[in-house]
Short mmCIF file of N, CA, C and O in Angstrom, two decimals:
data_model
loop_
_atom_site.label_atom_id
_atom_site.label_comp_id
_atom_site.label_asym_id
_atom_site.label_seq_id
_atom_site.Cartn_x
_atom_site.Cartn_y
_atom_site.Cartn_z
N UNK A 1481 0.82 -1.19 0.00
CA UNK A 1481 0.00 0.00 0.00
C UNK A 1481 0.86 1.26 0.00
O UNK A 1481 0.53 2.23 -0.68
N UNK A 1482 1.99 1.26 0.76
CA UNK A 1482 2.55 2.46 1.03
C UNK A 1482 3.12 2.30 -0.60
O UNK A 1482 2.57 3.13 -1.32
N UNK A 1483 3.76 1.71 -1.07
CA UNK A 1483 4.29 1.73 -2.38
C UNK A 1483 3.53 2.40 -3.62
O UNK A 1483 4.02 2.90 -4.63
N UNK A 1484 2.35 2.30 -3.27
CA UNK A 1484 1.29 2.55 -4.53
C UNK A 1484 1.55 4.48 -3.44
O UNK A 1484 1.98 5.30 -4.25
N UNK A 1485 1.44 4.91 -2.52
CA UNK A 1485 1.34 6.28 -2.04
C UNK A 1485 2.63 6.71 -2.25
O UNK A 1485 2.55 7.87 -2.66
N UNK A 1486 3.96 6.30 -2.18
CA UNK A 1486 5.06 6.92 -2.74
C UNK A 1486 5.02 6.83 -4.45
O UNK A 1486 5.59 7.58 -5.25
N UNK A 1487 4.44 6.03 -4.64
CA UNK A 1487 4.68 6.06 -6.70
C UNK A 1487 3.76 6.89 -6.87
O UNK A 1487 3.73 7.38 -8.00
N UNK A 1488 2.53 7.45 -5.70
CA UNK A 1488 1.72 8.45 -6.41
C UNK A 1488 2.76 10.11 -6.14
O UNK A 1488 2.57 11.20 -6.67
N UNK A 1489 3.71 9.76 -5.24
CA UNK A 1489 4.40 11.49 -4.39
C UNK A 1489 5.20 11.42 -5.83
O UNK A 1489 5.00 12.41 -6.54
N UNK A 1490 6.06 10.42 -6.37
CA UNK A 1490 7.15 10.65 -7.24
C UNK A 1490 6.68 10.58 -8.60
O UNK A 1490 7.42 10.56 -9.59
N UNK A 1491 4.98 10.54 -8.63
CA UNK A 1491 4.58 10.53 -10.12
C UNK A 1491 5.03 12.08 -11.26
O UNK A 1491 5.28 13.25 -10.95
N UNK A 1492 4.97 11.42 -12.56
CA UNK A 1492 5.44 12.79 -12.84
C UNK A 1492 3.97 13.42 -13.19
O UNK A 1492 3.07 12.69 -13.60
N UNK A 1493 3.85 14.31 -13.07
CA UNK A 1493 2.32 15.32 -13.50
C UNK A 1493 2.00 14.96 -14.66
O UNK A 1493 0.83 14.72 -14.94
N UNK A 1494 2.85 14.87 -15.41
CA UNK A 1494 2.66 14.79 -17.40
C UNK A 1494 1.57 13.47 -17.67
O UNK A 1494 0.56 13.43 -18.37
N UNK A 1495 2.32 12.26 -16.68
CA UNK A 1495 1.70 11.07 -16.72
C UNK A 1495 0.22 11.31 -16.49
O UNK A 1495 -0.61 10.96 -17.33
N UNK A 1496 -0.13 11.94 -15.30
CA UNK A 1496 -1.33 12.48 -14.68
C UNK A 1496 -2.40 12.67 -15.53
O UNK A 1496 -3.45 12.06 -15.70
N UNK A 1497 -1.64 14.14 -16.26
CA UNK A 1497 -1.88 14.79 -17.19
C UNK A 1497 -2.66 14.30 -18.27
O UNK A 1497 -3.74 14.71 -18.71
N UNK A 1498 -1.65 12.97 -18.78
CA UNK A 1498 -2.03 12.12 -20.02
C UNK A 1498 -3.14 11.46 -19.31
O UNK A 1498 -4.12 11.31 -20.04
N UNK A 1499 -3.29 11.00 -18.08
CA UNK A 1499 -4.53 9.46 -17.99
C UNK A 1499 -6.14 10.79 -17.62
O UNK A 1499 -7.31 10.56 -17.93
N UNK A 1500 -5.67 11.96 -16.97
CA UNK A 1500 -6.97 12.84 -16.68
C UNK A 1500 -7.46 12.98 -18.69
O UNK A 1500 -8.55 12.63 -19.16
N UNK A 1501 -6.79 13.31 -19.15
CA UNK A 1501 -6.99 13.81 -20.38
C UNK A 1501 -7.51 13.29 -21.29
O UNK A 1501 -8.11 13.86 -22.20
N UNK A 1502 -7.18 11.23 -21.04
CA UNK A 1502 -7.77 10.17 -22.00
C UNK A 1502 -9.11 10.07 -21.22
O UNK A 1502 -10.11 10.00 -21.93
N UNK A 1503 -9.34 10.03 -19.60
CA UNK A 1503 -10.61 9.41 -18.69
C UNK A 1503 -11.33 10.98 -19.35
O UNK A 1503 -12.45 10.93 -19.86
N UNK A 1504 -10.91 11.69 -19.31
CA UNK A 1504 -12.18 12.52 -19.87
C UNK A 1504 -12.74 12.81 -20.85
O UNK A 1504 -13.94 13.06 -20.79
N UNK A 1505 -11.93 12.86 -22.26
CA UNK A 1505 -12.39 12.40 -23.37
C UNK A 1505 -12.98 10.79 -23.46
O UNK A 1505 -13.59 10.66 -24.52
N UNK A 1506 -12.98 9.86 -22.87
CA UNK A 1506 -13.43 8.63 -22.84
C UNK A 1506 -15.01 8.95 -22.11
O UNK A 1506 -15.84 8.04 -22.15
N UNK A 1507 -15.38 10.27 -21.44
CA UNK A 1507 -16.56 10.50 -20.81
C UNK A 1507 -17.08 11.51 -21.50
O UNK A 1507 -17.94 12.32 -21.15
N UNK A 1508 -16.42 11.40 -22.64
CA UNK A 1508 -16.69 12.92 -23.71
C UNK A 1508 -16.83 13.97 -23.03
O UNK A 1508 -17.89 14.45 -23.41
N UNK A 1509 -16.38 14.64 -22.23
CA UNK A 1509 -16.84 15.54 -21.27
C UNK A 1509 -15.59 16.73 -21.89
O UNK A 1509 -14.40 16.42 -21.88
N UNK A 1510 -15.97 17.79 -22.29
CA UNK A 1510 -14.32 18.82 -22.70
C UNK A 1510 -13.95 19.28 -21.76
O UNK A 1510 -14.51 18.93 -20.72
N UNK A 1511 -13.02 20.11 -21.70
CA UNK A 1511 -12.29 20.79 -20.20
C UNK A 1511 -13.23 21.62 -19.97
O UNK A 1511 -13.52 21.41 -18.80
N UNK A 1512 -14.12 22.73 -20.50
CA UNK A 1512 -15.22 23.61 -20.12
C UNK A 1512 -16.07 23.01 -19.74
O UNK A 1512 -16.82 23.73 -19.09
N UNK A 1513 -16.51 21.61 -19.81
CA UNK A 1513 -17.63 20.94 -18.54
C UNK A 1513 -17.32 20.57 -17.79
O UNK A 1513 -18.01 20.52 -16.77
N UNK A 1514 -15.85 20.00 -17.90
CA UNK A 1514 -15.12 19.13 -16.60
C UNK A 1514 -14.55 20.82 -15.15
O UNK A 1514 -14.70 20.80 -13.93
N UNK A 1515 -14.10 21.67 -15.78
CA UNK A 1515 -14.33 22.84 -15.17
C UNK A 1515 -15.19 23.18 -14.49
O UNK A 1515 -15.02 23.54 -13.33
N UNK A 1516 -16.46 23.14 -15.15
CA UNK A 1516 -17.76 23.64 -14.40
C UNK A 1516 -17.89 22.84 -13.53
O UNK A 1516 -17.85 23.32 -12.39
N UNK A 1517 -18.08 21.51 -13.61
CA UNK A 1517 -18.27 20.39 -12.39
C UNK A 1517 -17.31 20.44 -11.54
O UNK A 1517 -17.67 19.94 -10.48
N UNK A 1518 -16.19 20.84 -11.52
CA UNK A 1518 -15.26 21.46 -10.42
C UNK A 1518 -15.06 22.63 -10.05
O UNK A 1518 -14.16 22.83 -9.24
N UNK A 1519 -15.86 23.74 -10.54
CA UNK A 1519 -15.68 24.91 -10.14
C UNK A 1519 -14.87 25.55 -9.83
O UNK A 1519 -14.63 26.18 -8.80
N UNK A 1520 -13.93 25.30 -11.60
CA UNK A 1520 -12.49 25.82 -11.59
C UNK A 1520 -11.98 26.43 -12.86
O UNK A 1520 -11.92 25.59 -13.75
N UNK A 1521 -11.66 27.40 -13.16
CA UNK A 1521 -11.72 27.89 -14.28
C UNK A 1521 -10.86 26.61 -15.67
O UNK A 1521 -9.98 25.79 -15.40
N UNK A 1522 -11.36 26.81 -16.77
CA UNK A 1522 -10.90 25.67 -18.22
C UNK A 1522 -9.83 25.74 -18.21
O UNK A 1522 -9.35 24.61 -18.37
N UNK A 1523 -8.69 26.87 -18.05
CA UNK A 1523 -7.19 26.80 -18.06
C UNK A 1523 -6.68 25.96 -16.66
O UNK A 1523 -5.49 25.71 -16.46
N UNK A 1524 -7.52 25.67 -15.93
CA UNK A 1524 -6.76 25.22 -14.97
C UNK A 1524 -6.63 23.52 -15.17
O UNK A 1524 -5.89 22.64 -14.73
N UNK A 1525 -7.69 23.56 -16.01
CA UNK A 1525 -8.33 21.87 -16.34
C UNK A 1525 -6.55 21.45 -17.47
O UNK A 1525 -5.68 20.58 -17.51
N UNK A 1526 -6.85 22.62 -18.10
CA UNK A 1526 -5.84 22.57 -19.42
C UNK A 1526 -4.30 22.88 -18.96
O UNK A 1526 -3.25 22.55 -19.50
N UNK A 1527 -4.50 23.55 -17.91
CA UNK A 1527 -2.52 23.13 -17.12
C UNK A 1527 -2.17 21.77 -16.95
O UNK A 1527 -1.27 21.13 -17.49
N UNK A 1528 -3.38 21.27 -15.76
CA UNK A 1528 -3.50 19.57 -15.34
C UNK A 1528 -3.05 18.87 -16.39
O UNK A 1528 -2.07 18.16 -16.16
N UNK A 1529 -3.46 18.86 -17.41
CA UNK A 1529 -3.99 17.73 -18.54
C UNK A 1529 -2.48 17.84 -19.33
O UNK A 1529 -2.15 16.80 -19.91
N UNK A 1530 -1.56 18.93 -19.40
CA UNK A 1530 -0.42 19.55 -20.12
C UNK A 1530 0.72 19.08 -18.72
O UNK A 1530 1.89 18.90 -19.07
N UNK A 1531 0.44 18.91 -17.31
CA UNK A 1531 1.49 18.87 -16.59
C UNK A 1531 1.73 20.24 -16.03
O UNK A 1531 1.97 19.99 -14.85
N UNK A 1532 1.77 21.08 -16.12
CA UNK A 1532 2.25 22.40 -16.25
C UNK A 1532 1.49 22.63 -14.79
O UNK A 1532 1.67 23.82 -14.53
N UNK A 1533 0.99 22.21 -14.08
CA UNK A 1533 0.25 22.70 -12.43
C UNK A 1533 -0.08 21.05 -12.46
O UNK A 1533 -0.28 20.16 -13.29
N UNK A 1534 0.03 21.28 -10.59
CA UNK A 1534 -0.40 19.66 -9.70
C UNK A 1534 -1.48 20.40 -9.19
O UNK A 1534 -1.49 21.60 -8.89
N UNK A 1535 -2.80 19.18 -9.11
CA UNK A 1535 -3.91 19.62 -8.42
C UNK A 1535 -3.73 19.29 -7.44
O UNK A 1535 -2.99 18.37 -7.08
N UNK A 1536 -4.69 20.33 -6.48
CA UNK A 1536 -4.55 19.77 -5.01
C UNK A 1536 -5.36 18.59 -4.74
O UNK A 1536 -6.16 18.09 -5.52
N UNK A 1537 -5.06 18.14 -3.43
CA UNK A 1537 -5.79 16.89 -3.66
C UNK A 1537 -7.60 16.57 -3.21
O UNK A 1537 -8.26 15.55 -2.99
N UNK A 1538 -7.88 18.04 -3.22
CA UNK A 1538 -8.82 17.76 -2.67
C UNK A 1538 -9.81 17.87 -3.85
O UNK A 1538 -11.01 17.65 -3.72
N UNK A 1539 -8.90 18.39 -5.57
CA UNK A 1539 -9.79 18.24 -6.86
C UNK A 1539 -9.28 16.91 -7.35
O UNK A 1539 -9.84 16.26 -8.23
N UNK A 1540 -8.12 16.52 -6.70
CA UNK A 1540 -7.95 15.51 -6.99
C UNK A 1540 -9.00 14.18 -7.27
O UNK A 1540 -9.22 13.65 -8.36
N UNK A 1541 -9.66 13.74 -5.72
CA UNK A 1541 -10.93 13.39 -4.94
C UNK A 1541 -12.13 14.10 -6.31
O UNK A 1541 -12.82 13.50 -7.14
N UNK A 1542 -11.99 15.37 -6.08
CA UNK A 1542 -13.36 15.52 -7.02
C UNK A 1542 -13.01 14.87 -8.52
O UNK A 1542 -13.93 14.26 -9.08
N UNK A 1543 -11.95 14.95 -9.08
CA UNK A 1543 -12.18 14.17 -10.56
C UNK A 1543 -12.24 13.11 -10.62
O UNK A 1543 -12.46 12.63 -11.74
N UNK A 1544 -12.04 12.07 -9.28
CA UNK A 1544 -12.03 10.96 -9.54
C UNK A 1544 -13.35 10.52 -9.72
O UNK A 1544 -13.75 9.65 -10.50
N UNK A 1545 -14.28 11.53 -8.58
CA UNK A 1545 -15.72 11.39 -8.28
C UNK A 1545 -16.85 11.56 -9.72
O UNK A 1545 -17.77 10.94 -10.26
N UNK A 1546 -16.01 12.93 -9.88
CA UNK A 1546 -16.66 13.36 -11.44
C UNK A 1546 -16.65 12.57 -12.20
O UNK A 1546 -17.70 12.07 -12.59
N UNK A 1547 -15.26 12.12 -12.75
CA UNK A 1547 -14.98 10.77 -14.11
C UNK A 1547 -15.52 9.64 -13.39
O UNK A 1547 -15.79 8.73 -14.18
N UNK A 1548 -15.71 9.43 -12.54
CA UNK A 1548 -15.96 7.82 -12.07
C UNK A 1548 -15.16 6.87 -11.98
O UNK A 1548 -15.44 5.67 -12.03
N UNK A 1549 -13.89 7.47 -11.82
CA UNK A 1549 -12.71 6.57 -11.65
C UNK A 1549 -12.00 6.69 -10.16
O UNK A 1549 -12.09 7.61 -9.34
N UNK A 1550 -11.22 5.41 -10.10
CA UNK A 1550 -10.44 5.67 -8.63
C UNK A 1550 -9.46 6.60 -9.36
O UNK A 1550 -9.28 6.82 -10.56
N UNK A 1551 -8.73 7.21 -7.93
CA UNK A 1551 -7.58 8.25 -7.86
C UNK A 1551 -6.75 6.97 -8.29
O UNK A 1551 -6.68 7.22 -9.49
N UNK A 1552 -6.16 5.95 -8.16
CA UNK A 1552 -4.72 4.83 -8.69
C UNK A 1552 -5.51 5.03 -10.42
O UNK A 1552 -4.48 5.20 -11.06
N UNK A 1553 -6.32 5.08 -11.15
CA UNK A 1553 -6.76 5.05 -12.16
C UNK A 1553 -5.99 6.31 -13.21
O UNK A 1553 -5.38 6.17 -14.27
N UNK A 1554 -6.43 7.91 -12.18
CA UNK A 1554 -6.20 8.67 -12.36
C UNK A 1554 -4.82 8.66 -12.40
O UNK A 1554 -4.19 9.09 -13.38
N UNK A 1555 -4.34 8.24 -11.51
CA UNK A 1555 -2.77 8.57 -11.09
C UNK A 1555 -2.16 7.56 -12.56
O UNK A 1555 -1.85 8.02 -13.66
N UNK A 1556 -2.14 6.24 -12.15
CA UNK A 1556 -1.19 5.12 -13.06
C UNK A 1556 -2.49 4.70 -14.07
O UNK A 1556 -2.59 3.49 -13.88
N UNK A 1557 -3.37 5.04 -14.89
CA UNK A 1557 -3.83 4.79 -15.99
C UNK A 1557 -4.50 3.70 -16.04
O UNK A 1557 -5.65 3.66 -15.60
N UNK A 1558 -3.80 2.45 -16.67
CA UNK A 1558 -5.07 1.39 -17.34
C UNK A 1558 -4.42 0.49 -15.54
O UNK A 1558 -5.18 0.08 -14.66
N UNK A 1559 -3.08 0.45 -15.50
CA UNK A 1559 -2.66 -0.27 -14.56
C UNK A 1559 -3.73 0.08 -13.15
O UNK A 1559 -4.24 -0.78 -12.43
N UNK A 1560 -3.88 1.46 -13.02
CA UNK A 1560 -4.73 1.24 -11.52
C UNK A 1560 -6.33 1.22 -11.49
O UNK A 1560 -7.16 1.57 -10.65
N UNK A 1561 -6.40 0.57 -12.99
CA UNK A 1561 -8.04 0.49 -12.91
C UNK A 1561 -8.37 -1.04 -12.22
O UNK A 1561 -7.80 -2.11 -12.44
N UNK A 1562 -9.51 -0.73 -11.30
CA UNK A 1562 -10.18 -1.84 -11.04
C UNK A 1562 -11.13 -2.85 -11.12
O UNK A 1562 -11.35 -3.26 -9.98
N UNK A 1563 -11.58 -3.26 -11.69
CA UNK A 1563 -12.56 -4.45 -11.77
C UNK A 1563 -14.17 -3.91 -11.33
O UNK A 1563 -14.60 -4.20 -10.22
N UNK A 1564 -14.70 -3.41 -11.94
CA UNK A 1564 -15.96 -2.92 -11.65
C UNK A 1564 -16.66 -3.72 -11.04
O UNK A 1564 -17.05 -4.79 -11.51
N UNK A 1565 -16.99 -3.15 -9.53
CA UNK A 1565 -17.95 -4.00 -8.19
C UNK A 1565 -19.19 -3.96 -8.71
O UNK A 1565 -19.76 -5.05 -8.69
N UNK A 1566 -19.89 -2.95 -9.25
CA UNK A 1566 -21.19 -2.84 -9.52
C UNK A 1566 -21.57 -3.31 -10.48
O UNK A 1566 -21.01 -2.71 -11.40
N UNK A 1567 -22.45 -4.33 -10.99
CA UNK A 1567 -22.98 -5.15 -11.80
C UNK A 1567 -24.66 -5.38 -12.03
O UNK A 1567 -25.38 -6.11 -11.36
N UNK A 1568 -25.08 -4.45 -13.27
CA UNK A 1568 -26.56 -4.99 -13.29
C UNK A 1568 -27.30 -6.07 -13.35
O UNK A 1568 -27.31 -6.57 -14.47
N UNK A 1569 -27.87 -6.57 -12.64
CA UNK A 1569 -28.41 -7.53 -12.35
C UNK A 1569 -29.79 -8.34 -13.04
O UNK A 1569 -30.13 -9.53 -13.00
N UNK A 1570 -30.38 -7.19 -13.65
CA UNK A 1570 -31.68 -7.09 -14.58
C UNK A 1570 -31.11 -6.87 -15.86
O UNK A 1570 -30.61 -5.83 -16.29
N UNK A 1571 -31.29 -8.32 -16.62
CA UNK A 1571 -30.59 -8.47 -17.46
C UNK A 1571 -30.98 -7.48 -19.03
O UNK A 1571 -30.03 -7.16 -19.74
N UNK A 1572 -32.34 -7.11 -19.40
CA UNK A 1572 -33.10 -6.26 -20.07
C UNK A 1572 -32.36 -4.64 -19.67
O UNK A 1572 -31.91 -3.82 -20.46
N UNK A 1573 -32.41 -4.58 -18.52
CA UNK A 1573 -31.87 -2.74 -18.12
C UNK A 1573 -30.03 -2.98 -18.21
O UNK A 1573 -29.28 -2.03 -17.97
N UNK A 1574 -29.64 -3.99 -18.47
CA UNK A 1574 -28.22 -4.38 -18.46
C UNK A 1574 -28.26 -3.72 -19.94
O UNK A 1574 -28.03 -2.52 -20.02
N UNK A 1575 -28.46 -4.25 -20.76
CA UNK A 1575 -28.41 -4.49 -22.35
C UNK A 1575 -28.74 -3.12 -22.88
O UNK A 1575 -28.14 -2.62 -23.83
N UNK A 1576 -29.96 -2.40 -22.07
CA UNK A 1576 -30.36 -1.31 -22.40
C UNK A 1576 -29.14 0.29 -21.91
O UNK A 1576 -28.98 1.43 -22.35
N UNK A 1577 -28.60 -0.45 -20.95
CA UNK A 1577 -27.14 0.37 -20.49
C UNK A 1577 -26.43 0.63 -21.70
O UNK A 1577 -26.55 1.65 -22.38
N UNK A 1578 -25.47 -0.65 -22.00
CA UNK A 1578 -25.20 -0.44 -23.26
C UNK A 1578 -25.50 -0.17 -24.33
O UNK A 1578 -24.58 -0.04 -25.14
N UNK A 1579 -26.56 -0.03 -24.66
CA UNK A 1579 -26.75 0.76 -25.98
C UNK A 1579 -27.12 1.78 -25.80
O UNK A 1579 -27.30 2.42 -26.83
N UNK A 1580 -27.43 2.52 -24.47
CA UNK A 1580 -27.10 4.09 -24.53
C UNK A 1580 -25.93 4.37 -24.26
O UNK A 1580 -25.79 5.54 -24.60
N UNK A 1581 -25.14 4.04 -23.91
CA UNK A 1581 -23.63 4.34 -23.94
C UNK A 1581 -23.04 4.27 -25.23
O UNK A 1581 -21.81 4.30 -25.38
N UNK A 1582 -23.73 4.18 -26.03
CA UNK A 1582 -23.61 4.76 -27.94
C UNK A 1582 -23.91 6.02 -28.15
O UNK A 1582 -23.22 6.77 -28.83
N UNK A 1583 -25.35 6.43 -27.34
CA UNK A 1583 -26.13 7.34 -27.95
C UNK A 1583 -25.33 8.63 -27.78
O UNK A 1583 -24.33 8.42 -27.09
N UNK A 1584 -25.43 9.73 -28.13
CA UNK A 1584 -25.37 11.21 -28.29
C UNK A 1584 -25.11 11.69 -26.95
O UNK A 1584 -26.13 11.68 -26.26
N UNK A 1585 -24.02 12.14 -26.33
CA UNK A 1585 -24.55 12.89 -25.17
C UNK A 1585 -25.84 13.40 -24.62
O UNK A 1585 -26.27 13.11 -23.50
N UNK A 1586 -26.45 14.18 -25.49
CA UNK A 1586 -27.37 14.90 -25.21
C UNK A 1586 -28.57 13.85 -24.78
O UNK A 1586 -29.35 14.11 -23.87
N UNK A 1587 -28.61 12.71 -25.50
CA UNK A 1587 -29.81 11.63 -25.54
C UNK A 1587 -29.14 10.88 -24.33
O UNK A 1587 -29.97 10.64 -23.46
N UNK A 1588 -28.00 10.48 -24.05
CA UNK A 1588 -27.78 10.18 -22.45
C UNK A 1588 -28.23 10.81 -21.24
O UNK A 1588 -28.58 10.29 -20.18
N UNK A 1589 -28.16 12.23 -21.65
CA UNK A 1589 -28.50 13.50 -20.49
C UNK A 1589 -30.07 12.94 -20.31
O UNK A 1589 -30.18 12.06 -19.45
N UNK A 1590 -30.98 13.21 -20.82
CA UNK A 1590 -32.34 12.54 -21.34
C UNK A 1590 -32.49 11.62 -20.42
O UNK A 1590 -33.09 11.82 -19.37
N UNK A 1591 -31.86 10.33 -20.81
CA UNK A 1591 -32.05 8.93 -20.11
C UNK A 1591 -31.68 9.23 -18.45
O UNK A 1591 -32.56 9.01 -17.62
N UNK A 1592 -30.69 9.59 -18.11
CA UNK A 1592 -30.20 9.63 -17.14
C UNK A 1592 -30.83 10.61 -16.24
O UNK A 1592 -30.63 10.57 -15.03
N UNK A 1593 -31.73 11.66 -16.93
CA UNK A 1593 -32.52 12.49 -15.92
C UNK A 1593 -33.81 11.48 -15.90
O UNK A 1593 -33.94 10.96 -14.80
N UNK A 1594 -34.57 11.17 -16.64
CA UNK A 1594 -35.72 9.54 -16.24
C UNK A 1594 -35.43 8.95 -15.47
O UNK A 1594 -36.17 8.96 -14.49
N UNK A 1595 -34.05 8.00 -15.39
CA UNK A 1595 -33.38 7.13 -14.39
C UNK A 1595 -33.60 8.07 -13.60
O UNK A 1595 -34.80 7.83 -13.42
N UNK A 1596 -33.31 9.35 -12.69
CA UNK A 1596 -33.12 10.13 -11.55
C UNK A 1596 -34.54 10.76 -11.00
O UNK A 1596 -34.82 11.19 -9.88
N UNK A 1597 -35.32 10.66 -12.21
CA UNK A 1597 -36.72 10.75 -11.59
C UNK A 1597 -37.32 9.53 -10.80
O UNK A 1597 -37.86 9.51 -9.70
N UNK A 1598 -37.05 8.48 -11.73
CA UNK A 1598 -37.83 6.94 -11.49
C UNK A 1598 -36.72 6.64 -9.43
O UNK A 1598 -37.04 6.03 -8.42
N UNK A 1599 -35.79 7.26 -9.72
CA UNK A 1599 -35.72 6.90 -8.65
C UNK A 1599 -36.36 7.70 -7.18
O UNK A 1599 -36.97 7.31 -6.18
N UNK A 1600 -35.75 9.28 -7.80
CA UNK A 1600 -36.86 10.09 -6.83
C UNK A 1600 -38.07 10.09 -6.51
O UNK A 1600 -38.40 10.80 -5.57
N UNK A 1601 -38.61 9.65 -6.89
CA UNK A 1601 -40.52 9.03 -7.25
C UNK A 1601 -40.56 8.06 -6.19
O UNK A 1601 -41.36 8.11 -5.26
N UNK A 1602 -39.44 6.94 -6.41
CA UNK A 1602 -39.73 5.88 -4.99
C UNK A 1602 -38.93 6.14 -3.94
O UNK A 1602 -39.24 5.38 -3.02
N UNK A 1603 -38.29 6.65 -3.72
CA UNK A 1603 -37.36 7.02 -2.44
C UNK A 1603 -38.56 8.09 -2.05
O UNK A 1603 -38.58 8.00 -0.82
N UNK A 1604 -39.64 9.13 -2.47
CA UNK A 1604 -40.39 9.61 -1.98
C UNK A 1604 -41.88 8.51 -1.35
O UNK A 1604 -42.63 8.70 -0.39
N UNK A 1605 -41.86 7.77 -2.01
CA UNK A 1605 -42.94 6.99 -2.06
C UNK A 1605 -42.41 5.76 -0.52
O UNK A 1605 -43.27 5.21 0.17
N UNK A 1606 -41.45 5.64 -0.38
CA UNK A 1606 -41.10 5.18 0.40
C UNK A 1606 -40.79 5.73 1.80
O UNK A 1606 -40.69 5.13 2.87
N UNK A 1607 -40.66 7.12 1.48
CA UNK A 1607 -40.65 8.23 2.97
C UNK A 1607 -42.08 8.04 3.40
O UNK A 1607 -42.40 7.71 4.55
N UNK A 1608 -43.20 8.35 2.10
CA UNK A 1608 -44.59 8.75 2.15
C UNK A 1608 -45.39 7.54 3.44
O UNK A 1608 -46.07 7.71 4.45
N UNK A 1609 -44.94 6.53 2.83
CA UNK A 1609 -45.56 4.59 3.13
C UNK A 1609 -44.88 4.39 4.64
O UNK A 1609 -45.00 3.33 5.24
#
């Protein structure tokens, strides 16, 4: 463990740089949205991504949160990705995952605000009962 926290002190930024830069184009997300969701101006996104500034670690934590990746992901790339715990279970809403993970941003935004209703609807319904 301590090994993986010193290879993150002696990492070089550039490396950083390169795996923030592929995880966010891989979430299609540009530096002016990934900005906004951190509430940090686009050049600062675009130092990170170039090496040229270390984030602190407390945006650190937020991009991992934002992209959906661990910080070892962020830090060492394909090497500190992990094995995805979460697994759909409903094999119809499984299938239907993936093939919006084709669609258009915009038609994801769509889906994903439904999903956030359908759930707010019963987490209310369940306060209500």
């Amino acid at each position: 463990m301590w090994h993986k926290q010193l290879n993150w002190l002696c990492l070089s930024m550039t490396d950083f740089g390169k795996n923030l830069s592929a995880i966010r184009k891989q979430r299609q997300l540009t530096q002016l949205e990934l900005a906004n969701f951190l509430e940090v101006q686009p050049r600062m996104v675009g130092r990170w991504e170039q090496g040229q500034a270390k984030p602190q670690f407390d945006y650190v934590i937020k991009l991992a949160q934002v992209l959906e990746v661990s910080i070892d992901q962020l830090a060492f790339g394909e090497q500190g990705r992990e094995k995805a715990v979460f697994d759909i279970k409903n094999k119809r809403l499984k299938e239907l995952c993936k093939q919006a993970d084709s669609l258009k941003p915009e038609d994801q935004e769509v889906i994903c605000r439904l999903m956030d209703m359908a759930i707010k609807q019963d987490r209310l319904k369940q306060i209500i009962s």
